Tab-separated table of C-alpha atoms in Angstrom:
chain	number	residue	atom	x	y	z
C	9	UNK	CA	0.000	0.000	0.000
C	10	UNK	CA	2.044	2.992	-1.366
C	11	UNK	CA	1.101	5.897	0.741
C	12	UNK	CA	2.264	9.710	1.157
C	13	UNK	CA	2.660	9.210	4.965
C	14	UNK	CA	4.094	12.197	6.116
C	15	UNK	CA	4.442	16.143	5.100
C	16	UNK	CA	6.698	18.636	7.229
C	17	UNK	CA	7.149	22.473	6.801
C	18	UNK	CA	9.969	24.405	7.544
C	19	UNK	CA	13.254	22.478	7.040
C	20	UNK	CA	15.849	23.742	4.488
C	21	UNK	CA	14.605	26.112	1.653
C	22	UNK	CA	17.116	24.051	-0.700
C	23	UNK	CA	17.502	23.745	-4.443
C	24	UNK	CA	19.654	21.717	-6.950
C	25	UNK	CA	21.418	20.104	-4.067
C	26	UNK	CA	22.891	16.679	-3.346
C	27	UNK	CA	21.577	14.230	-0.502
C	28	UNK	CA	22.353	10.857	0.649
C	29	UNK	CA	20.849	8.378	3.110
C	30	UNK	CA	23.485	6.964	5.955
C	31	UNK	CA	21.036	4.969	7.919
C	32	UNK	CA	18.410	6.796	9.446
C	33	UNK	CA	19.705	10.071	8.511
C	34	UNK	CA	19.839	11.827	5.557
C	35	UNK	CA	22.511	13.881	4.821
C	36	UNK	CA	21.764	16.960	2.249
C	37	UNK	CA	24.859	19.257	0.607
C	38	UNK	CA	24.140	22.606	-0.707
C	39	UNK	CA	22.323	24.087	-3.894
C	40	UNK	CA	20.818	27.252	-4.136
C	41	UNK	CA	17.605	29.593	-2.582
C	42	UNK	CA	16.676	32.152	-4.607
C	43	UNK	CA	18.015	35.963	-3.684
C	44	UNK	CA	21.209	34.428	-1.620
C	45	UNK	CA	24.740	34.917	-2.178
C	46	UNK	CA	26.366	32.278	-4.468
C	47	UNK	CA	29.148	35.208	-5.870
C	48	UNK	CA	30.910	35.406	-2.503
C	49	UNK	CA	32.871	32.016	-1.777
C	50	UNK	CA	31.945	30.348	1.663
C	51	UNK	CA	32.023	26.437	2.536
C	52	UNK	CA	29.188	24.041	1.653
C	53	UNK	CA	26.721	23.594	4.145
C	54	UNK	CA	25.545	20.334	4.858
C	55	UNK	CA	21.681	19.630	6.912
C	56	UNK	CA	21.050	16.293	8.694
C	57	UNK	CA	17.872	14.769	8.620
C	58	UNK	CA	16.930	12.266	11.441
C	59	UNK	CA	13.918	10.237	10.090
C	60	UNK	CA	13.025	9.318	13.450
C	61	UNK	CA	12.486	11.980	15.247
C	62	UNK	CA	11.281	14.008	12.050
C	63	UNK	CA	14.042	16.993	13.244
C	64	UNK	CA	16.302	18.973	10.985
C	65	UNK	CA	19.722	19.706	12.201
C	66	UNK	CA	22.639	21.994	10.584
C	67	UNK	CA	25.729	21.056	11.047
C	68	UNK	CA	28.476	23.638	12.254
C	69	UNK	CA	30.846	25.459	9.659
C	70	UNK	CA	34.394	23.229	9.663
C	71	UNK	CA	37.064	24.675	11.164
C	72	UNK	CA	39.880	24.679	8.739
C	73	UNK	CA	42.688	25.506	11.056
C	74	UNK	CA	44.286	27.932	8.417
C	75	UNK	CA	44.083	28.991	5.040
C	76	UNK	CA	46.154	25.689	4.060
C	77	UNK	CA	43.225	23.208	4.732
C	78	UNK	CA	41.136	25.768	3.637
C	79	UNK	CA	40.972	23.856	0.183
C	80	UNK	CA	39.879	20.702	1.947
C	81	UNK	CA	36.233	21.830	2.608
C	82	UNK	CA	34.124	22.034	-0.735
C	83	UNK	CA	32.574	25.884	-1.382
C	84	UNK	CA	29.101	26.432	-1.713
C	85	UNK	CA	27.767	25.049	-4.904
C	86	UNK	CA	24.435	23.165	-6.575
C	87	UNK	CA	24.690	20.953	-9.469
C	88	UNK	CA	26.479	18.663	-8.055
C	89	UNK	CA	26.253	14.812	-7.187
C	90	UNK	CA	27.068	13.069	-3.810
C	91	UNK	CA	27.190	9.146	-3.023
C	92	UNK	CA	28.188	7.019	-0.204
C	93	UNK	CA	30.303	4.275	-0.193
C	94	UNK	CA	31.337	2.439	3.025
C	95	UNK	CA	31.229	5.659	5.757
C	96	UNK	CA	32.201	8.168	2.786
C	97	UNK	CA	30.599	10.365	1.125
C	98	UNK	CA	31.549	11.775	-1.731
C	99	UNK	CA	30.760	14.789	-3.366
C	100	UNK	CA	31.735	15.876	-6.873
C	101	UNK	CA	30.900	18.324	-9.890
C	102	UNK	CA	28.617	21.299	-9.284
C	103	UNK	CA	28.853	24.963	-9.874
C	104	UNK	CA	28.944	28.131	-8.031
C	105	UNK	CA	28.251	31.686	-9.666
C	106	UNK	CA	32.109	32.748	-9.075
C	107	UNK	CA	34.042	29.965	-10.159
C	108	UNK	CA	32.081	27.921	-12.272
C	109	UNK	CA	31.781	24.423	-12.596
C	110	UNK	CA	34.224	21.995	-10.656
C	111	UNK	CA	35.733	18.709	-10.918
C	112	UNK	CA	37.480	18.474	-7.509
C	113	UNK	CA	36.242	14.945	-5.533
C	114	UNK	CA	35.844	15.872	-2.104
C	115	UNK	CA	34.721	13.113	0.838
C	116	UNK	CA	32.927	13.424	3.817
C	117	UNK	CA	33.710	11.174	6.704
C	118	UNK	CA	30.004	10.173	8.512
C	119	UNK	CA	31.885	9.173	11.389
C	120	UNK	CA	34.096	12.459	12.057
C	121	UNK	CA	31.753	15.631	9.994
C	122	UNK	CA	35.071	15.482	8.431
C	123	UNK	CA	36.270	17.191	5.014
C	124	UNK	CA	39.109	15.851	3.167
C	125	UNK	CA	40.255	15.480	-1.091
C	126	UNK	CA	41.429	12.243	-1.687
C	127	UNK	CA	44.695	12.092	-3.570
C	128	UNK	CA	43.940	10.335	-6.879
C	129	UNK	CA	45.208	9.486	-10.634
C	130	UNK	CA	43.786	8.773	-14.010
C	131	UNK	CA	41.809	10.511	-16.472
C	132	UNK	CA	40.016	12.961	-14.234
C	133	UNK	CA	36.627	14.415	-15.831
C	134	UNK	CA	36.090	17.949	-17.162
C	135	UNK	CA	34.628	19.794	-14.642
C	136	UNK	CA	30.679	20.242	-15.511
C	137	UNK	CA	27.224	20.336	-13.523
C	138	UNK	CA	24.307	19.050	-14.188
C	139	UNK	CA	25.387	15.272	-14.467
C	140	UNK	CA	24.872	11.737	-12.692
C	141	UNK	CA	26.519	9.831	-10.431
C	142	UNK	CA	25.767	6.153	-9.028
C	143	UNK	CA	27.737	3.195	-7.151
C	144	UNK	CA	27.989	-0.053	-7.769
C	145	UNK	CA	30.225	-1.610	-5.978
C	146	UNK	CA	33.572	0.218	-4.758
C	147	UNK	CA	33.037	2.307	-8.112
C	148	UNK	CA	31.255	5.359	-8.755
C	149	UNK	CA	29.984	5.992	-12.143
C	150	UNK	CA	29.724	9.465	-13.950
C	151	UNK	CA	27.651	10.360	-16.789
C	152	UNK	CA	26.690	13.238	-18.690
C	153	UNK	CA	25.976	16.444	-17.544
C	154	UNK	CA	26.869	19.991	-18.875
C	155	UNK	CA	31.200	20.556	-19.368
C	156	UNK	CA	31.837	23.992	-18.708
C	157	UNK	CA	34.831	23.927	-20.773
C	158	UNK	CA	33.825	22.123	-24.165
C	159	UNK	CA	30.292	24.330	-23.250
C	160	UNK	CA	28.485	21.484	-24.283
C	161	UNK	CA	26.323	18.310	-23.130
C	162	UNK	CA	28.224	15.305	-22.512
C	163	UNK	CA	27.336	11.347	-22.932
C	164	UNK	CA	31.023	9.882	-21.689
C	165	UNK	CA	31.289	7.617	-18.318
C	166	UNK	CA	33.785	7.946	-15.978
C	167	UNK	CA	34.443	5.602	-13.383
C	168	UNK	CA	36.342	5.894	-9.895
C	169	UNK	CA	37.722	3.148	-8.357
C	170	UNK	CA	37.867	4.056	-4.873
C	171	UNK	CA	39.888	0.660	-4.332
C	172	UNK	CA	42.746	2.741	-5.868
C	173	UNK	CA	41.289	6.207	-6.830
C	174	UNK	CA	41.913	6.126	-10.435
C	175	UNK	CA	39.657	7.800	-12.816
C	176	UNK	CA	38.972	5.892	-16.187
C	177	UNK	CA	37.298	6.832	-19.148
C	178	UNK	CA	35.185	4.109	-20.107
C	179	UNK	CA	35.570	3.087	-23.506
C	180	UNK	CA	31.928	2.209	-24.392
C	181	UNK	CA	30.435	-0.381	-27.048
C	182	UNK	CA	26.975	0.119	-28.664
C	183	UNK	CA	24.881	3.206	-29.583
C	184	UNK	CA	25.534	5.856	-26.166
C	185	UNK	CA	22.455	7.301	-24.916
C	186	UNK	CA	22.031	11.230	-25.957
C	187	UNK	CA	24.288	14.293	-24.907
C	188	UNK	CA	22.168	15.454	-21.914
C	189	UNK	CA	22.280	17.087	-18.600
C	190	UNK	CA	19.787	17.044	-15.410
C	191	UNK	CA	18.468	13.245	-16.357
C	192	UNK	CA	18.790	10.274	-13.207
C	193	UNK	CA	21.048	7.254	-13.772
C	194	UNK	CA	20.099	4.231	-11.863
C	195	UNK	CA	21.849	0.840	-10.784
C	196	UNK	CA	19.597	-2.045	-10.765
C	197	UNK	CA	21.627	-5.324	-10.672
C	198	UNK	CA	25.138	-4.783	-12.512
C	199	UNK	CA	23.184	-2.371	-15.417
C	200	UNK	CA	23.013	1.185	-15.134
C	201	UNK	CA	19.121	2.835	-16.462
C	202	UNK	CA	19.331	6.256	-17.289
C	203	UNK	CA	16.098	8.021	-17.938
C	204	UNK	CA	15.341	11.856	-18.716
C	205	UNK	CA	17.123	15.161	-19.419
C	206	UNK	CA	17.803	17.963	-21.442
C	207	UNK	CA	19.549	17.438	-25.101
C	208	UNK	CA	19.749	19.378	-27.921
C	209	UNK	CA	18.171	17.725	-31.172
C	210	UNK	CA	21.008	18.382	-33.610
C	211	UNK	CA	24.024	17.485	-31.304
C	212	UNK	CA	26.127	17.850	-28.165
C	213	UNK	CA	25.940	21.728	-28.083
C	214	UNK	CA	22.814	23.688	-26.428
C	215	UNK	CA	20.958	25.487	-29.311
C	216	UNK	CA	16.859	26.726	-29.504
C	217	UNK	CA	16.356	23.239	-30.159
C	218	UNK	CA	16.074	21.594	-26.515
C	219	UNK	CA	14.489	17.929	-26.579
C	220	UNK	CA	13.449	15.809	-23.434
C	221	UNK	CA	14.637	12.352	-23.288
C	222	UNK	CA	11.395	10.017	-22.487
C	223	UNK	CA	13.251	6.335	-22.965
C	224	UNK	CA	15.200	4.495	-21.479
C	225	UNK	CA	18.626	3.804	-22.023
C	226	UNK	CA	20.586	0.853	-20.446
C	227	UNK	CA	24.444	0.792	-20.080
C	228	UNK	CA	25.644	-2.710	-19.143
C	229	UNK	CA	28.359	-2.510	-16.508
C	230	UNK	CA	30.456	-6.132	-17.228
C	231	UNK	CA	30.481	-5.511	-20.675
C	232	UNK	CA	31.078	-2.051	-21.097
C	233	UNK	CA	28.318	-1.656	-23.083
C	234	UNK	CA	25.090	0.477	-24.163
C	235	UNK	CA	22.204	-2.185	-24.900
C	236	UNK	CA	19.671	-1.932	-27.569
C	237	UNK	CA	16.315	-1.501	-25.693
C	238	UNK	CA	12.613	-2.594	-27.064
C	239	UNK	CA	10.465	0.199	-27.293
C	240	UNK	CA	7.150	0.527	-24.851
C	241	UNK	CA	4.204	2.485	-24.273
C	242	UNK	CA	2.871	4.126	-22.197
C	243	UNK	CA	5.607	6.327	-21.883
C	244	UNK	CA	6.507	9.196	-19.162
C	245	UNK	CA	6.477	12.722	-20.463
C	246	UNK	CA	10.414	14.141	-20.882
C	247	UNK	CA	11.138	15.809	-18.522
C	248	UNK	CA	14.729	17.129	-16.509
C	249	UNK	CA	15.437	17.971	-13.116
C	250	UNK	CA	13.176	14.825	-11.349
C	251	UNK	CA	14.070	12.269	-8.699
C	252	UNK	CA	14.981	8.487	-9.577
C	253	UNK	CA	15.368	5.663	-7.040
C	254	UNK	CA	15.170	1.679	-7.153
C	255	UNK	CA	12.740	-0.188	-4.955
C	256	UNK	CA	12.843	-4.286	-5.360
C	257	UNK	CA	14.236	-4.312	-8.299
C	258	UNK	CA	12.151	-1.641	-9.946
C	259	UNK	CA	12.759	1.915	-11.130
C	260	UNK	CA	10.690	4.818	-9.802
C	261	UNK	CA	10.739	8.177	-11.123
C	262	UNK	CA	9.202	11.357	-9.546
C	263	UNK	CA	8.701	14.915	-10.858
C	264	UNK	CA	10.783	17.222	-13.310
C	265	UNK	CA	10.348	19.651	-15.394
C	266	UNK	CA	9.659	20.091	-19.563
C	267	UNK	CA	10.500	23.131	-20.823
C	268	UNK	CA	9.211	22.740	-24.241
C	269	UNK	CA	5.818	22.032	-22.445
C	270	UNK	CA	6.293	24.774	-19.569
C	271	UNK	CA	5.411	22.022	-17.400
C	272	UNK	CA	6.008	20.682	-13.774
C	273	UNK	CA	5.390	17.074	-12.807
C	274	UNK	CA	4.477	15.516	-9.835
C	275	UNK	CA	3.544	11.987	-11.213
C	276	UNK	CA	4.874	8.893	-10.075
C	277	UNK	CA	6.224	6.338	-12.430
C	278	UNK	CA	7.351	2.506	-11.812
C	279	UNK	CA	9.541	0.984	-14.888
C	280	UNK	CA	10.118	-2.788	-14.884
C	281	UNK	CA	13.395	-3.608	-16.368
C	282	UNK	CA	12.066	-6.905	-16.614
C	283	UNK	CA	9.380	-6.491	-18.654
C	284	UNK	CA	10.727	-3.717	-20.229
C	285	UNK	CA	7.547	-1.281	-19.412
C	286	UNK	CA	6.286	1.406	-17.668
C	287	UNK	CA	3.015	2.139	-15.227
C	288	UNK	CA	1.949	5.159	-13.487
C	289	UNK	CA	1.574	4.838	-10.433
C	290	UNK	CA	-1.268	6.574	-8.052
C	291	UNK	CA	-0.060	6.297	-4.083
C	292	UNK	CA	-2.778	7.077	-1.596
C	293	UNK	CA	-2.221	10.473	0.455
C	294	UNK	CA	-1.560	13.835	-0.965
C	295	UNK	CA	1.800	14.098	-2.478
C	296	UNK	CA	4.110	17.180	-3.491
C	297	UNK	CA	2.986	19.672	-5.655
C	298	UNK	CA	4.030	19.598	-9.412
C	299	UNK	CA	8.426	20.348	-8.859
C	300	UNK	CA	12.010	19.836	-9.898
C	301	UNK	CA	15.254	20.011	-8.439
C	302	UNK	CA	14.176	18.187	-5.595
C	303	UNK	CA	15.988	15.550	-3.432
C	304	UNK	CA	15.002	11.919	-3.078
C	305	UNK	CA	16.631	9.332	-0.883
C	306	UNK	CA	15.599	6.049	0.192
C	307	UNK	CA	15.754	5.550	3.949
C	308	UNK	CA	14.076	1.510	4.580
C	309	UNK	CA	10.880	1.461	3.013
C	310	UNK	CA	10.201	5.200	2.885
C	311	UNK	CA	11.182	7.474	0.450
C	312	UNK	CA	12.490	10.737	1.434
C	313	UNK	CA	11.346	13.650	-0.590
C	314	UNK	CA	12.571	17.277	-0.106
C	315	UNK	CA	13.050	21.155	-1.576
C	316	UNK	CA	13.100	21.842	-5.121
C	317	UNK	CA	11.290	24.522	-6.840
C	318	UNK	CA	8.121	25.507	-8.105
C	319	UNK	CA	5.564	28.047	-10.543
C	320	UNK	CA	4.557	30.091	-8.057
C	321	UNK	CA	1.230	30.152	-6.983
C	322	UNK	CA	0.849	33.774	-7.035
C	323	UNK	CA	1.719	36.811	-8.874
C	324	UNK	CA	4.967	38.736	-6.921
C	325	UNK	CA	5.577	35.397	-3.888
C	326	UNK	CA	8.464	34.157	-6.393
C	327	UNK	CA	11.465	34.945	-7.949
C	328	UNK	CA	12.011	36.663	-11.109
C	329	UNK	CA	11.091	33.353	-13.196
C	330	UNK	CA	8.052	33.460	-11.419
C	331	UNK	CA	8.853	30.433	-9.153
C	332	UNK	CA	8.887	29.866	-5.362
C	333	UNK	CA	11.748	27.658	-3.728
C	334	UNK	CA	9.899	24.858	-1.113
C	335	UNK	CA	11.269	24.256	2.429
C	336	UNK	CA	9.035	21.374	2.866
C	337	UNK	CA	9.568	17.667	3.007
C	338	UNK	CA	7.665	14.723	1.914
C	339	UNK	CA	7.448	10.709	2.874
C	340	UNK	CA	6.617	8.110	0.236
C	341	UNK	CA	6.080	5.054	2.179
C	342	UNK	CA	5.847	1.760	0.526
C	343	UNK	CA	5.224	-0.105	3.769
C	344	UNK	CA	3.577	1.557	5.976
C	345	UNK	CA	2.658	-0.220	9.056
C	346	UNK	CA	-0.491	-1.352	11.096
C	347	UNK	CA	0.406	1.857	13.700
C	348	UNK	CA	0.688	4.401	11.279
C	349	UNK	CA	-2.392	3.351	9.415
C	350	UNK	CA	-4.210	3.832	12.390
C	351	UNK	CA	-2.710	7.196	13.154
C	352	UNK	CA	-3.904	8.343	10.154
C	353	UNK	CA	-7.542	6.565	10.238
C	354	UNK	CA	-7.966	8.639	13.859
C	355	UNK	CA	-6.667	12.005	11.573
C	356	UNK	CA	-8.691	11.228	8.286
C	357	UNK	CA	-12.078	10.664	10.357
C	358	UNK	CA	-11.688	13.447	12.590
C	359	UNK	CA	-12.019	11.643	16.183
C	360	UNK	CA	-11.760	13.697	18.862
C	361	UNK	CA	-7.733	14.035	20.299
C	362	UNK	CA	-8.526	16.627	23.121
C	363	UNK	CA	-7.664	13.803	25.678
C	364	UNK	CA	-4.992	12.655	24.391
C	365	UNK	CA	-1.289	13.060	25.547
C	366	UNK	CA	0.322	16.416	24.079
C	367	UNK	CA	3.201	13.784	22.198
C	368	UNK	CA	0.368	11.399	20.814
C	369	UNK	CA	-1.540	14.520	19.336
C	370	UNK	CA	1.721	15.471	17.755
C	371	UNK	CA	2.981	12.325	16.661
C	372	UNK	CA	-0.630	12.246	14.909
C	373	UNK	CA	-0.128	15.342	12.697
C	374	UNK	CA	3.002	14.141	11.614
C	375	UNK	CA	1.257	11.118	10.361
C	376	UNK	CA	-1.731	12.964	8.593
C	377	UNK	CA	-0.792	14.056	5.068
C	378	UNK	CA	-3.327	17.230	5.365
C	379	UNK	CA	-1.749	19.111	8.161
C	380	UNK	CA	2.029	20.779	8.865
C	381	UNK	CA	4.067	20.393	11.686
C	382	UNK	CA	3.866	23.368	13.950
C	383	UNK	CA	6.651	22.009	16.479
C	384	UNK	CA	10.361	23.068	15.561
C	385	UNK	CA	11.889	20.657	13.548
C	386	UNK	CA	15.061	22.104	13.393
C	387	UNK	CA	17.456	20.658	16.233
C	388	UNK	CA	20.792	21.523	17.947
C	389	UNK	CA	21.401	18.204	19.369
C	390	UNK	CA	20.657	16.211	15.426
């Protein structure tokens, strides 16, 4: 019983950023809010997220001891990608409004709060935002995105082998998927699905002609090769900018943006790689509203959902592209349990909770998908 389970105002009015799940937490890196500094360089800031006690924390600036760790500690930037592998994060690409796009790795230690830049050899990317990352493995693999330097869309993979760090440039067999930037690559299994983004029609460089990728494309990790892939209906709308996650085996895809439509999603999509085939997918609840540039993380059986930006409702709340930057978070549970069905049954048929314990009547409105959290959820103690 897929279910919106949970809806919380008030955490971190992020966009474009990077997030990962490390157990019950979820750790989220930068991106942007609209009418903030991004010309004036400062260090990332990274928000925790405990899933248990539904709280927001922030964690402190690092002290750098000096200008010569300074370097260490990743500057504030969105675009970018961040994985974890063993108790590391790591966080590459991304772009800030003063010096562009980067192709620095940096790693976070979960243990420690920890910055360091792991010394490493190879064929390092271009720098470039706007692209992929994924893990299978002790290797993370790169695709796509925007390279500020060739100012075009990309379709290469690099690999890291964090056995070694050494960047490779894979040399891959069989018709690549599409320059593009802003899609989701997925691992299911040893193969790597990647669905969406923005391309240009004619070629790798960004021209009038924008197109959004609506198929999916299926790069085979043991063989070093793209696959030829049947084609299906229905089919998703294009769309860039959306969430992507795996759940048993199956592909889920949430949101985005299609610029050639002037259109937000907030549909839900499950792809069998099996079968080769798509199905929308209806949970019960009330979701997000229509958004890109969100985050997505899988934490159990619940999905994770937060930021990201929007058409604003109203004439003068937004930004000068008329759209309004969300501080809100959202829970897609795929297994929700006999206790919070029936904390949502007492919400949805309005019983009376005047004599019940202050904690129980808040625990409750966490539960309901109608109503926001007026407790603070934002925590000095994580």
């Amino acid at each position: 019983m897929l279910r919106w389970s949970v809806h919380l105002e008030g955490g971190p009015r992020r966009v474009n950023h990077a997030a990962v799940a490390v157990g019950h937490k979820v750790y989220s890196f930068g991106g942007y809010c609209s009418g903030e500094d991004y010309e004036t360089l400062r260090q990332i800031d990274v928000h925790v997220f405990n899933t248990v006690s539904l709280r927001w924390m922030k964690l402190p600036p690092v002290r750098t001891g000096g200008q010569d760790r300074l370097w260490e500690v990743p500057y504030m930037r969105y675009g970018h990608t961040a994985v974890l592998l063993d108790d590391t994060i790591y966080l590459w690409g991304g772009r800030n409004d003063t010096e562009g796009a980067c192709n620095v790795l940096y790693a976070f230690d979960v243990n420690t709060h920890r910055w360091f830049t792991p010394k490493i050899s190879g064929t390092v990317p271009g720098a470039r935002d706007g692209h992929s990352a994924c893990v299978l493995q002790k290797a993370m693999y790169i695709f796509g995105g925007y390279e500020q330097l060739a100012d075009c869309f990309s379709n290469d993979i690099h690999k890291l082998d964090t056995t070694c760090m050494i960047w490779s440039l894979i040399n891959a067999r069989g018709t690549p998927a599409r320059w593009r930037d802003f899609h989701s690559a997925t691992i299911i299994g040893t193969k790597m699905f990647v669905f969406g983004g923005r391309a240009d029609r004619f070629g790798p460089f960004h021209s009038n002609n924008e197109i959004y990728c609506n198929k999916i494309k299926v790069f085979d990790t043991e063989t070093n090769c793209w696959l030829s892939t049947p084609s299906t209906q229905p089919l998703p709308e294009g769309r860039r900018s959306h969430s992507a996650f795996c759940y048993n085996g199956e592909l889920y895809i949430f949101g985005g943006y299609n610029a050639r439509l002037d259109q937000h999603f907030n549909d839900l999509w499950k792809f069998n790689p099996e079968a080769f085939s798509w199905k929308k997918i209806e949970p019960m609840g009330k979701g997000p509203c229509p958004r890109r540039r969100q985050c997505c993380c899988m934490v159990g059986d619940r999905i994770i959902l937060f930021g990201g930006t929007s058409p604003c409702p109203e004439q003068g709340m937004g930004d000068e592209f008329n759209l309004m930057d969300h501080s809100d978070l959202y829970i897609l549970d795929f297994s929700p349990n006999l206790k919070m069905l029936c904390k949502i049954a007492v919400i949805q048929h309005s019983l009376d909770q005047s004599g019940l314990p202050h904690d129980i009547r808040w625990e409750l409105a966490a539960m309901t998908t109608n109503s926001n959290i007026s407790r603070p959820i934002f925590s000095s103690h994580g």
